[in-house]
Amino acid sequence: MTADTAPRMTPAARRVLDTASELFYHRGINAVGVDLIAETSGVTKKTIYDRFGSKDHLVMAYLRERDGRWRALVEHHIGAAGPGEAVPAVFDALKEWTAASGDRGCALINARAEITGPNHPVRTLAAEEKQWLLGRFTGLLRAEGAADPDADAVELLLLHEGAVVMNDVGQVTGAIDRARLAARRLVDRA
Amino acid sequence: MTADTAPRMTPAARRVLDTASELFYHRGINAVGVDLIAETSGVTKKTIYDRFGSKDHLVMAYLRERDGRWRALVEHHIGAAGPGEAVPAVFDALKEWTAASGDRGCALINARAEITGPNHPVRTLAAEEKQWLLGRFTGLLRAEGAADPDADAVELLLLHEGAVVMNDVGQVTGAIDRARLAARRLVDRA
DNA sequence: CTGGAAGTATACCGGTCTGTTTAGCTAGGG
DNA sequence: CCCTAGCTAAACAGACCGGTATACTTCCAG
């Protein structure tokens, strides 16, 4: 399944995508030019365009790969969670994720803020990811016999997205912990 | 108090700030050039630089004015709310705000996504705004005799920020309504 | 009536952006 | 042995960026 999201990538392409991911996430997509990516990854621009076609394709490759890693991490935490602990485990995944990523919030939301084209694939990907998490919450709640899994899943998603934002903006200590606590209380009630 | 946030602005400056606000919010800050603002507002670039000094100053003027309008709207809704209805009223304000603004989420959060400079004033302003809302929630909860106003205020803020994001990304019907409902339940419990 | 503030019009600056092109090097497999 | 994929090197194109300069007009208040 790793080979599926990263299909036979040449060493140079791999290096380009890695450095581009780092640069895009921390400095913003529009603020990072192709020349900088080339120079940082020790590759000529030609190689970038040969492998990825355009900056836009490179951006989407970055977002898709990152999204894939995030989903895998969530699934891993859910799978390792004891009975009745699956929902809080999602927030554990988030805590681990943000600790590793640095505090710049959700890459998809940030990309959406930068790329405003109404038909750009980044919009589809962002909507898809949130829909996936919503569906995941719904399933977990249903499995635990919640009375109204759909409505409660939305509330969990709100807590989750709020935690991502506030963990970024800061000033609020332990936003993710607090969200996890609220999520657990919601599960217990449902 | 309106004259305080908009101190003696010349007609051209007023027009520039209005069109810049619209363009910045809907198309993104980096994607909108000074030339476009000049052309759209029917003003020469010289006028823009005479009035605002730089694009950066214009951006900050846009964000500060917008933030001021948002806070005023929240205060208005809180003031008009009946007893025990102040917290849900904040979410009514948000609903009215997003209905008028269009679905592009929080301007400050979006600006933060675009402008990554660690010392840029946009970071201060964003942190300040969230801190203000957090303090507002805390005050309201304390006035209603909540047991742990600080912790519950954080949870309200998470619901609020989550609602802003999900209302933007869409796919989730009635994110703000759902947040309002959860907020009311939290107030009743506290 | 006169001076200064506000604004228009237009041209220009150096720099950076995405994307392309031409040329040549290297290593591995049929 | 040679062909091709993968890569380096370096220049180039055309557009757009934020910002500045010069010169002219309009209008109101002291």
Coordinates of C-alpha atoms (C1' of nucleotides) in Angstrom, one line a residue:
Chain A
M1 CA 0.0 0.0 0.0
T2 CA 3.0 2.3 0.3
A3 CA 3.9 1.3 -3.2
D4 CA 0.4 2.4 -4.2
T5 CA 0.6 6.0 -3.0
A6 CA 4.3 6.3 -4.0
P7 CA 4.5 4.4 -7.3
R8 CA 8.1 3.7 -8.3
M9 CA 9.6 7.1 -7.6
T10 CA 13.1 7.8 -8.8
P11 CA 15.7 8.8 -6.2
A12 CA 15.7 12.4 -7.4
A13 CA 11.9 12.6 -7.5
R14 CA 11.8 11.2 -4.0
R15 CA 14.2 13.8 -2.8
V16 CA 12.3 16.6 -4.5
L17 CA 9.0 15.5 -3.0
D18 CA 10.5 15.3 0.5
T19 CA 12.1 18.7 0.4
A20 CA 9.0 20.3 -1.3
S21 CA 6.8 18.9 1.4
E22 CA 8.9 20.4 4.1
L23 CA 9.1 23.8 2.3
F24 CA 5.5 23.9 1.3
Y25 CA 4.2 23.1 4.7
H26 CA 6.4 25.5 6.7
R27 CA 6.7 28.4 4.3
G28 CA 3.5 28.2 2.3
I29 CA 2.9 27.0 -1.2
N30 CA 2.9 30.4 -3.0
A31 CA 6.0 31.5 -1.1
V32 CA 8.1 28.6 -2.3
G33 CA 9.3 28.7 -5.9
V34 CA 10.4 25.8 -8.0
D35 CA 14.0 27.2 -8.1
L36 CA 14.2 27.0 -4.3
I37 CA 12.9 23.4 -4.3
A38 CA 15.5 22.5 -7.0
E39 CA 18.3 24.1 -5.2
T40 CA 17.4 22.7 -1.8
S41 CA 17.0 19.2 -3.0
G42 CA 20.1 19.3 -5.1
V43 CA 18.3 18.8 -8.4
T44 CA 17.9 20.8 -11.5
K45 CA 14.5 22.3 -12.4
K46 CA 14.4 20.1 -15.5
T47 CA 14.3 17.0 -13.3
I48 CA 11.4 18.4 -11.4
Y49 CA 9.4 19.2 -14.5
D50 CA 10.3 15.8 -16.0
R51 CA 9.1 13.9 -13.0
F52 CA 6.1 16.0 -11.9
G53 CA 5.0 18.0 -15.0
S54 CA 4.2 21.3 -13.2
K55 CA 4.3 22.9 -9.8
D56 CA 0.6 22.3 -9.4
H57 CA 1.1 18.5 -9.9
L58 CA 4.0 18.6 -7.3
V59 CA 1.7 20.5 -4.9
M60 CA -1.0 17.8 -5.3
A61 CA 1.6 15.0 -4.9
Y62 CA 2.7 16.7 -1.6
L63 CA -0.8 17.0 -0.3
R64 CA -1.9 13.5 -1.3
E65 CA 1.1 11.8 0.2
R66 CA 0.8 13.8 3.4
D67 CA -2.9 13.0 3.6
G68 CA -2.1 9.3 3.1
R69 CA 0.4 9.3 5.9
W70 CA -2.1 11.1 8.2
R71 CA -4.9 8.6 7.5
A72 CA -2.5 5.7 8.1
L73 CA -1.5 7.1 11.4
V74 CA -5.1 7.5 12.5
E75 CA -5.9 4.0 11.4
H76 CA -2.9 2.7 13.3
H77 CA -4.0 4.4 16.5
I78 CA -7.6 3.3 16.1
G79 CA -6.4 -0.3 15.6
A80 CA -4.2 -0.3 18.6
A81 CA -6.9 1.2 20.9
G82 CA -8.7 -0.9 23.5
P83 CA -12.5 -1.2 23.5
G84 CA -14.2 2.1 23.9
E85 CA -10.9 4.0 23.4
A86 CA -11.0 4.3 19.6
V87 CA -12.4 7.9 19.5
P88 CA -9.9 9.3 22.0
A89 CA -7.2 7.4 20.1
V90 CA -7.9 9.7 17.1
F91 CA -6.9 12.7 19.2
D92 CA -3.8 10.8 20.3
A93 CA -2.9 10.4 16.7
L94 CA -3.4 14.1 16.2
K95 CA -1.2 14.9 19.1
E96 CA 1.6 12.7 17.8
W97 CA 1.1 14.2 14.3
T98 CA 1.3 17.8 15.3
A99 CA 4.3 17.1 17.5
A100 CA 6.1 15.7 14.5
S101 CA 4.9 18.2 12.0
G102 CA 5.4 21.4 13.8
D103 CA 2.7 23.9 14.6
R104 CA 1.5 25.1 11.2
G105 CA -2.0 23.5 11.3
C106 CA -3.6 21.4 8.7
A107 CA -1.8 21.4 5.4
L108 CA -5.0 20.9 3.4
I109 CA -6.7 23.8 5.1
N110 CA -3.7 26.0 4.6
A111 CA -3.5 25.0 0.9
R112 CA -7.1 25.9 0.6
A113 CA -6.4 29.3 2.0
E114 CA -3.7 29.9 -0.6
I115 CA -5.2 28.3 -3.6
T116 CA -8.6 29.9 -4.2
G117 CA -9.5 28.5 -7.6
P118 CA -13.0 27.1 -7.3
N119 CA -12.3 24.0 -9.4
H120 CA -8.8 23.3 -8.1
P121 CA -8.3 19.6 -7.0
V122 CA -7.1 20.8 -3.6
R123 CA -10.7 21.6 -2.8
T124 CA -11.8 18.1 -3.6
L125 CA -9.0 16.6 -1.6
A126 CA -9.7 18.7 1.4
A127 CA -13.4 18.0 1.4
E128 CA -12.7 14.3 0.9
E129 CA -10.4 14.1 3.8
K130 CA -12.8 15.8 6.2
Q131 CA -15.6 13.6 4.9
W132 CA -13.4 10.5 5.6
L133 CA -12.7 11.5 9.2
L134 CA -16.4 12.3 9.7
G135 CA -17.3 8.9 8.4
R136 CA -14.7 7.3 10.6
F137 CA -16.1 9.0 13.7
T138 CA -19.7 7.9 12.7
G139 CA -18.6 4.3 12.3
L140 CA -16.8 4.3 15.7
L141 CA -19.8 5.8 17.4
R142 CA -22.2 3.4 15.8
A143 CA -20.0 0.5 16.8
E144 CA -20.3 1.6 20.4
G145 CA -24.1 1.9 20.1
A146 CA -24.5 5.7 20.1
A147 CA -28.0 7.0 19.9
D148 CA -27.3 9.5 17.2
P149 CA -24.0 8.7 15.6
D150 CA -24.3 11.2 12.7
A151 CA -24.9 14.2 14.8
D152 CA -22.3 13.3 17.4
A153 CA -19.7 12.6 14.7
V154 CA -20.1 16.1 13.5
E155 CA -19.5 17.4 17.0
L156 CA -16.3 15.3 17.2
L157 CA -15.2 16.7 13.9
L158 CA -15.7 20.2 15.2
L159 CA -13.7 19.5 18.3
H160 CA -11.0 18.0 16.1
E161 CA -10.7 20.8 13.6
G162 CA -10.9 23.4 16.4
A163 CA -8.0 21.6 18.2
V164 CA -5.9 21.7 15.0
V165 CA -6.4 25.4 14.6
M166 CA -6.0 26.4 18.2
N167 CA -2.9 24.2 18.6
D168 CA -1.5 26.2 15.7
V169 CA -2.5 29.7 16.8
G170 CA -1.3 28.9 20.3
Q171 CA -2.1 30.9 23.4
V172 CA -4.4 28.0 24.3
T173 CA -2.5 25.5 26.4
G174 CA -3.3 21.9 25.7
A175 CA -5.9 22.4 23.0
I176 CA -5.7 18.8 21.8
D177 CA -5.8 17.4 25.3
R178 CA -8.9 19.4 26.0
A179 CA -10.5 18.2 22.8
R180 CA -9.7 14.6 23.7
L181 CA -11.4 15.1 27.1
A182 CA -14.5 16.6 25.5
A183 CA -14.5 13.8 23.0
R184 CA -14.4 11.2 25.7
R185 CA -17.2 12.8 27.6
L186 CA -19.3 12.9 24.4
V187 CA -18.7 9.2 23.8
D188 CA -19.6 8.3 27.3
R189 CA -22.8 10.3 27.0
A190 CA -23.8 8.8 23.6
Chain B
M1 CA -15.9 54.3 17.8
T2 CA -16.2 53.8 14.1
A3 CA -14.1 56.9 13.7
D4 CA -11.5 55.3 16.0
T5 CA -10.9 52.3 13.8
A6 CA -11.2 54.3 10.6
P7 CA -9.5 57.6 11.4
R8 CA -10.2 60.3 8.8
M9 CA -9.8 58.2 5.7
T10 CA -9.8 59.9 2.3
P11 CA -12.5 58.8 -0.2
A12 CA -9.9 57.1 -2.4
A13 CA -8.3 55.3 0.6
R14 CA -11.7 54.2 1.7
R15 CA -12.4 52.7 -1.7
V16 CA -9.0 51.1 -1.8
L17 CA -9.5 49.4 1.6
D18 CA -13.0 48.2 0.7
T19 CA -12.0 46.6 -2.6
A20 CA -8.7 45.3 -1.1
S21 CA -10.7 43.6 1.7
E22 CA -13.0 41.9 -0.8
L23 CA -10.2 40.8 -3.0
F24 CA -7.9 39.7 -0.2
Y25 CA -10.6 37.7 1.5
H26 CA -11.9 35.9 -1.6
R27 CA -8.8 35.4 -3.7
G28 CA -6.1 35.3 -1.1
I29 CA -3.5 37.9 -0.1
N30 CA -0.5 36.7 -2.1
A31 CA -2.7 36.1 -5.2
V32 CA -3.9 39.7 -5.3
G33 CA -1.4 42.3 -6.5
V34 CA -1.3 46.0 -5.9
D35 CA -2.0 46.7 -9.5
L36 CA -5.2 44.7 -9.4
I37 CA -6.4 46.6 -6.3
A38 CA -5.5 49.9 -8.0
E39 CA -7.4 49.0 -11.2
T40 CA -10.4 47.6 -9.4
S41 CA -10.9 50.5 -7.0
G42 CA -10.3 53.0 -9.8
V43 CA -7.2 54.5 -8.2
T44 CA -3.6 54.7 -9.2
K45 CA -0.9 52.8 -7.4
K46 CA 0.7 56.1 -6.2
T47 CA -2.5 56.9 -4.3
I48 CA -2.3 53.4 -2.6
Y49 CA 1.3 53.9 -1.6
D50 CA 0.6 57.5 -0.5
R51 CA -2.2 56.4 1.8
F52 CA -1.0 53.1 3.1
G53 CA 2.8 53.0 2.6
S54 CA 3.1 49.4 1.5
K55 CA 1.1 46.4 0.6
D56 CA 1.9 45.0 4.1
H57 CA 0.4 48.0 5.8
L58 CA -2.7 47.7 3.6
V59 CA -3.0 44.0 4.5
M60 CA -2.9 44.8 8.2
A61 CA -5.4 47.6 7.8
Y62 CA -7.7 45.1 6.1
L63 CA -7.3 42.5 8.8
R64 CA -7.6 45.0 11.7
E65 CA -10.8 46.6 10.3
R66 CA -12.4 43.2 9.6
D67 CA -11.5 42.0 13.1
G68 CA -13.0 45.2 14.5
R69 CA -16.3 44.6 12.7
W70 CA -16.4 41.0 13.8
R71 CA -15.9 41.8 17.5
A72 CA -18.5 44.5 17.3
L73 CA -21.0 42.1 15.8
V74 CA -20.3 39.6 18.6
E75 CA -20.7 42.2 21.3
H76 CA -24.0 43.3 19.7
H77 CA -25.3 39.8 19.7
I78 CA -24.2 39.2 23.3
G79 CA -25.8 42.5 24.4
A80 CA -29.1 41.6 22.7
A81 CA -29.2 38.1 24.2
G82 CA -31.6 37.2 27.0
P83 CA -30.4 35.7 30.3
G84 CA -28.4 32.5 29.8
E85 CA -28.5 33.0 26.0
A86 CA -25.2 34.9 25.6
V87 CA -23.0 32.0 24.7
P88 CA -25.4 30.6 22.0
A89 CA -25.7 34.2 20.8
V90 CA -22.0 34.2 19.8
F91 CA -22.8 31.3 17.4
D92 CA -25.7 33.3 16.1
A93 CA -23.2 36.1 15.4
L94 CA -21.0 33.6 13.6
K95 CA -23.9 32.4 11.4
E96 CA -24.8 36.0 10.4
W97 CA -21.1 36.8 9.8
T98 CA -20.4 33.8 7.5
A99 CA -23.7 34.3 5.7
A100 CA -22.5 37.8 4.8
S101 CA -18.9 37.1 4.2
G102 CA -19.1 34.0 2.0
D103 CA -17.6 30.7 2.8
R104 CA -13.9 31.3 2.9
G105 CA -13.4 30.8 6.7
C106 CA -11.6 33.0 9.1
A107 CA -9.6 35.8 7.4
L108 CA -7.0 35.8 10.1
I109 CA -6.4 32.1 10.0
N110 CA -6.2 32.3 6.2
A111 CA -3.7 35.2 6.4
R112 CA -1.6 33.2 8.8
A113 CA -1.5 30.3 6.3
E114 CA -0.2 32.7 3.6
I115 CA 2.1 34.8 5.6
T116 CA 4.6 32.5 7.4
G117 CA 7.0 35.1 8.7
P118 CA 7.5 34.3 12.4
N119 CA 7.5 37.9 13.5
H120 CA 4.8 39.3 11.2
P121 CA 2.2 41.3 13.0
V122 CA -0.5 39.1 11.5
R123 CA 0.5 36.4 14.0
T124 CA 0.1 38.8 16.9
L125 CA -3.3 39.9 15.7
A126 CA -4.6 36.4 15.1
A127 CA -3.4 35.3 18.6
E128 CA -5.0 38.4 20.1
E129 CA -8.3 37.8 18.5
K130 CA -8.6 34.2 19.6
Q131 CA -7.5 35.3 23.1
W132 CA -10.2 37.9 23.1
L133 CA -12.9 35.4 22.2
L134 CA -11.6 32.9 24.8
G135 CA -11.7 35.6 27.4
R136 CA -15.2 36.6 26.4
F137 CA -16.4 33.0 26.7
T138 CA -14.7 32.7 30.1
G139 CA -16.4 35.8 31.3
L140 CA -19.8 34.7 30.2
L141 CA -19.4 31.3 31.8
R142 CA -18.3 32.8 35.0
A143 CA -21.2 35.2 35.0
E144 CA -23.5 32.2 34.8
G145 CA -21.8 30.5 37.7
A146 CA -20.0 27.7 35.8
A147 CA -17.8 25.4 37.9
D148 CA -14.7 25.5 35.6
P149 CA -15.1 28.6 33.3
D150 CA -11.5 28.4 32.0
A151 CA -11.6 24.8 30.8
D152 CA -15.1 25.1 29.4
A153 CA -14.3 28.3 27.6
V154 CA -11.5 26.4 25.7
E155 CA -14.0 23.8 24.7
L156 CA -16.4 26.5 23.4
L157 CA -13.5 28.1 21.5
L158 CA -12.7 24.7 19.9
L159 CA -16.3 24.3 18.8
H160 CA -16.3 27.8 17.4
E161 CA -13.1 27.4 15.4
G162 CA -14.1 24.0 14.2
A163 CA -17.4 25.4 13.0
V164 CA -15.7 28.2 11.1
V165 CA -13.5 25.6 9.3
M166 CA -16.1 23.1 8.6
N167 CA -18.6 25.7 7.4
D168 CA -15.9 26.6 4.9
V169 CA -14.8 23.2 3.8
G170 CA -18.5 22.2 3.5
Q171 CA -19.8 18.7 3.1
V172 CA -21.0 19.1 6.7
T173 CA -24.5 20.5 6.8
G174 CA -25.2 22.9 9.5
A175 CA -21.9 22.9 11.2
I176 CA -22.6 26.2 13.0
D177 CA -26.0 25.1 14.1
R178 CA -24.5 21.9 15.5
A179 CA -21.8 23.9 17.3
R180 CA -24.4 26.1 18.8
L181 CA -26.3 23.1 20.0
A182 CA -23.2 21.6 21.6
A183 CA -22.4 25.0 23.2
R184 CA -25.8 25.3 24.7
R185 CA -25.5 21.8 26.2
L186 CA -22.1 22.7 27.6
V187 CA -23.5 25.8 29.2
D188 CA -26.5 23.9 30.7
R189 CA -24.1 21.3 32.1
A190 CA -21.7 23.8 33.6
Chain C
dC1 C1' -5.5 84.3 -4.4
dT2 C1' -2.6 81.1 -3.2
dG3 C1' -0.6 77.0 -1.3
dG4 C1' -1.0 72.4 0.0
dA5 C1' -3.4 68.0 0.1
dA6 C1' -5.4 64.6 -2.8
dG7 C1' -5.6 62.5 -6.9
dT8 C1' -4.6 61.0 -12.1
dA9 C1' -1.6 59.3 -15.7
dT10 C1' 2.2 56.8 -17.2
dA11 C1' 6.5 55.0 -17.4
dC12 C1' 10.0 52.6 -15.2
dC13 C1' 13.0 49.8 -11.7
dG14 C1' 15.2 45.3 -10.1
dG15 C1' 13.8 41.1 -8.9
dT16 C1' 11.2 36.7 -9.0
dC17 C1' 7.9 33.7 -10.8
dT18 C1' 6.6 29.3 -13.7
dG19 C1' 8.0 26.9 -17.4
dT20 C1' 11.1 25.6 -21.7
dT21 C1' 15.1 24.6 -24.3
dT22 C1' 19.6 22.8 -25.8
dA23 C1' 23.4 20.1 -24.6
dG24 C1' 26.0 16.5 -22.5
dC25 C1' 27.1 13.0 -18.9
dT26 C1' 26.4 8.3 -16.7
dA27 C1' 25.0 3.7 -15.6
dG28 C1' 22.5 -0.5 -16.4
dG29 C1' 20.1 -4.0 -19.3
dG30 C1' 18.9 -6.1 -23.8
Chain D
dC1 C1' 27.8 -2.6 -27.8
dC2 C1' 24.5 0.6 -27.8
dC3 C1' 20.3 2.5 -26.3
dT4 C1' 17.6 4.7 -23.1
dA5 C1' 16.3 6.5 -18.6
dG6 C1' 17.8 9.6 -15.3
dC7 C1' 20.2 13.2 -14.4
dT8 C1' 23.4 17.8 -14.5
dA9 C1' 24.3 22.4 -16.3
dA10 C1' 23.0 26.8 -17.8
dA11 C1' 20.6 29.8 -20.3
dC12 C1' 16.2 31.8 -21.8
dA13 C1' 11.4 33.4 -22.2
dG14 C1' 7.5 36.2 -20.8
dA15 C1' 4.8 37.5 -17.2
dC16 C1' 4.1 39.6 -12.9
dC17 C1' 5.7 41.3 -8.4
dG18 C1' 6.2 45.4 -5.0
dG19 C1' 7.6 49.9 -5.2
dT20 C1' 9.3 54.5 -7.2
dA21 C1' 9.6 58.8 -10.2
dT22 C1' 7.9 62.6 -12.8
dA23 C1' 4.5 65.7 -14.2
dC24 C1' -0.1 67.4 -14.4
dT25 C1' -4.8 68.5 -12.3
dT26 C1' -8.4 69.6 -9.0
dC27 C1' -10.2 71.7 -5.1
dC28 C1' -10.7 73.7 -0.8
dA29 C1' -9.3 76.5 3.1
dG30 C1' -6.7 80.2 5.2

